[in-house]
Amino acid sequence: MSEKTPLLHYRLTSGSTSPEPKNVHDHNKAKAGIGCLWAKEKGDRKLGVVFGVVVPTLLSMFSVVVFLRIGFVVGQAGVYQSICFPVCAISTNGALDAGGAYYMISRALGPEFGGSIGIMFFFANVCGSALYVLGLVEAIMSTFGIPEEGTAVVAGLQVLPSGYWWSLLYGTALLFICFIVCLVGAHIYAKATFVIVIIFVVVLTTIFINFIIVGPIVVMLPGNSGLNGTSTRTANYTGFRRHTFEGNLLPNYTVDYTTGAMMSFAKVFAVMFNGCTGIMAGSNMSGDLKNPSYAIPRGTLAAVLTTFITYNVLSLLVAGSCERNLLQKDYNFLGDINIWPPLVTIGIYSSTISAAMSNLIGASRILYALSKDNLFGGFLALVRKTSLSGNPWFSVLVSWLFVQVVLFAGQLNTIASIVTIFFLLVYAAVNLACLALELASAPNFRPSFRCFTWHTCTLGILGSLVMINWGYISQALIFHQVRKYLLMLDVRKDHVKFWRPQLLLMVANPRSCTGLMTFINDLKKSGLYVLGHVKLGLLDGLPSDPLQSRYDSWLSLVDHLNIKAFVNLTLANSVRHGVQNLLFITGFGGMRPNTLVLGFYDDCIPEDDLQGKMLLSTGTGFDAVTPSIDRGEQRSPFFPDVRGAYDLKDLGEEEYVSLIADAVKMGKNVTLARNFNQFNREVLVSGKKIHSHRRMTGPFVDVWPLNLLRPDSRAYVDICSLFLLQLACVLQETRAWKHARLRLFLCVEAGCSLKKEEEKKLRSMLKELRISAQVQMVAWDQVVELHWQRRGGKVTGNLAESALNEEMKERQEEVEKEDVFQIFPNNAARMTDEYICAVNNLIRRHGAPKPAVRFLYLPRPPADTSLYCTYLHQVDMLSRDLGPTLLIQGVTPVVTTDL
């Protein structure tokens, strides 16, 4: 009985079936002819387990990844994720013809389903062959390519011109060599791989030995590793060190210097996975194997086990001896740390060209199998042509042409994801074929792999499909629900008891305000948080929107800082117009910013908080430069360097105050943040833990609810004062600040009957609002005396109290009548620096222990624009040297005692 059962047999030799013989003589002739054909087919199958399966599988699975990308994987993903990257194994049962996985699938699930998978598998092998050729070109250029300007030259070696078209030319020449070998036949390929595998074993052995005998050395990084003048050009091979190993345990995804793209788990997995796609190199040779059903499962499992152990041991050795900077910025570091670097180079060349040939010959066999099944009619008729020895030379030619087209991609990492998707789909289909036969209880499906069950098939299907980026259906569902609920969020139903901060933080350059961004993330509580940025310029004359390419950088910054914020960028001819645009258009429905947060306008030189960090997710790094053909044409980072001491600001003093005035006119609360370059949230959190351990109080948050630039107002319970209290209370409710204590400072004059009255009123209000705060009475007779003396003479005692009563009544009437266009009082405009400095000293004297942040009352800007500079000068003097400080102007009611 033939091994090719009816269940698995479908058009094994041709697209048509032979008619029944008309007589016994014809039947005997036909039988004799079939016997000769079967004998010829069996005679053409020359390869056994080792040379037919183990050797090509090992060489395909090692190749580029083990030499050029093992450090890349460990440097990006860390040890834990590197070891956890899955390695799949495939086993099968039954007689196999040419075509490998395609043949398995088509015979199990039918030619239509198998044909579609076969096309994918063909392109997977085509792209895989191009991947290995590009890897070989990369290795050749790193040794023999003429370096870019400013890079050290190794005398006598670097002679090959570099550039995209030159690399394409080199790749074409290497691919042509592979084509010639594959054109001769599989037996020549098998003999070539025997020599290559010996070279590979020798090289791999020396690599393991080098990690033991080579001491610490300093490695020069390649010139195209995305460096600029602020970064180091060297990295360290430390030898086995505990701190080195610990530094490489966790993932730290950064920019890939060969493509300029930020890496992620999926992208690094795609590169690593390409080292495992060779797992089916043996099955691709099924038509050339003596006994495929015996050789494929045993040879594949042996190769997989060897590869798995080698990858993991090598990953541990790399992680324990190489700094992460070396792994991320020099993919050829194995040669740099070798006692004889050319040996590693030889290993790269030999194994990579072998893998390229393996994929090329595999692609040709799949295409040949597709043509034999006649699934595409006459479209693939020519592909069925073979040589006298049975080698499908025309399918080899077609496959070679397709690989040549893929070479135009130019970079190894560029096509890695494409190859991964193709192969994952094929692996899922193979598991599906096995699962279908198992569930159908096919009598002739008797897999010899002892661990085979329907559970392993299902796990293989799910494991393959999960790793593919299908686009996230969850995103579509979230979009639908968010849109629905935004429409339901009716602004006409807003109530003050449900008020929450919805903040728009304007960021000029993220490099200098990471502390402020993390603080505002705490202040937002569960409200809306938007990072706004204005790029100066006009769209007229530009070929495209310059902001579209920058969103990824900002979103990567949000991920890095671990804040929950949206990003909104705008293009405008001035900062003022840009901020107006953002205030008008940011948000949807009831989710719109109600508070504008600005950094303070002063003469402090900004500091770069992101110096040396490479964070961006799909563009360039903060300190990285996108590689280009000409080093002189490198693109600038998306986040420019911080402003220097002599650089001009993007806006002047009057325009800055205009931003505050515009926001107030639009009914927005305004917050000015100062000295947050001194704010360190990590210190705050660690300090909180120390205080908790010692049963001490946490950090202090100081609130000064009085308008200190208008001491005669004496309004502690106006809208702005309550807004200060509300924000401070919101901050205290966040997890990082839950141990913070509010200190409320009440400024009074000694001997004044208003002292007890104000304190009682304030405590009553805090009790009604359920705000826990420590109220401190601050005597400021000497300070406020400076204010009254400027008014035309000193007023003391009962006369002062009477004057204050009258002033307070008049001021209260003004507050009740005034609208958002409040006029800045003339007396404040003429307020002396002496008085303001005295107030500043008063605040600092009552700042022990030093608070983590201060909340101060910010007066509204004057209606007269000519007083804008005076206004800013007074606010500057008031908040100088106070540490992290928020100056707040609240214009909307935010608290209520009604239930």
XYZ file of N, CA, C and O in Angstrom, residues 163 250 302 403:
16
model
N 26.975 54.083 0.656
C 25.778 54.768 0.191
C 24.718 53.762 -0.209
O 24.978 52.557 -0.353
N 16.452 44.584 32.573
C 15.153 45.112 32.160
C 15.239 45.760 30.784
O 16.314 46.170 30.343
N 16.128 18.803 16.747
C 17.538 18.853 17.155
C 18.118 20.230 16.902
O 18.840 20.783 17.750
N 13.508 38.395 -5.046
C 14.432 38.793 -3.980
C 15.156 40.074 -4.367
O 15.377 40.968 -3.539
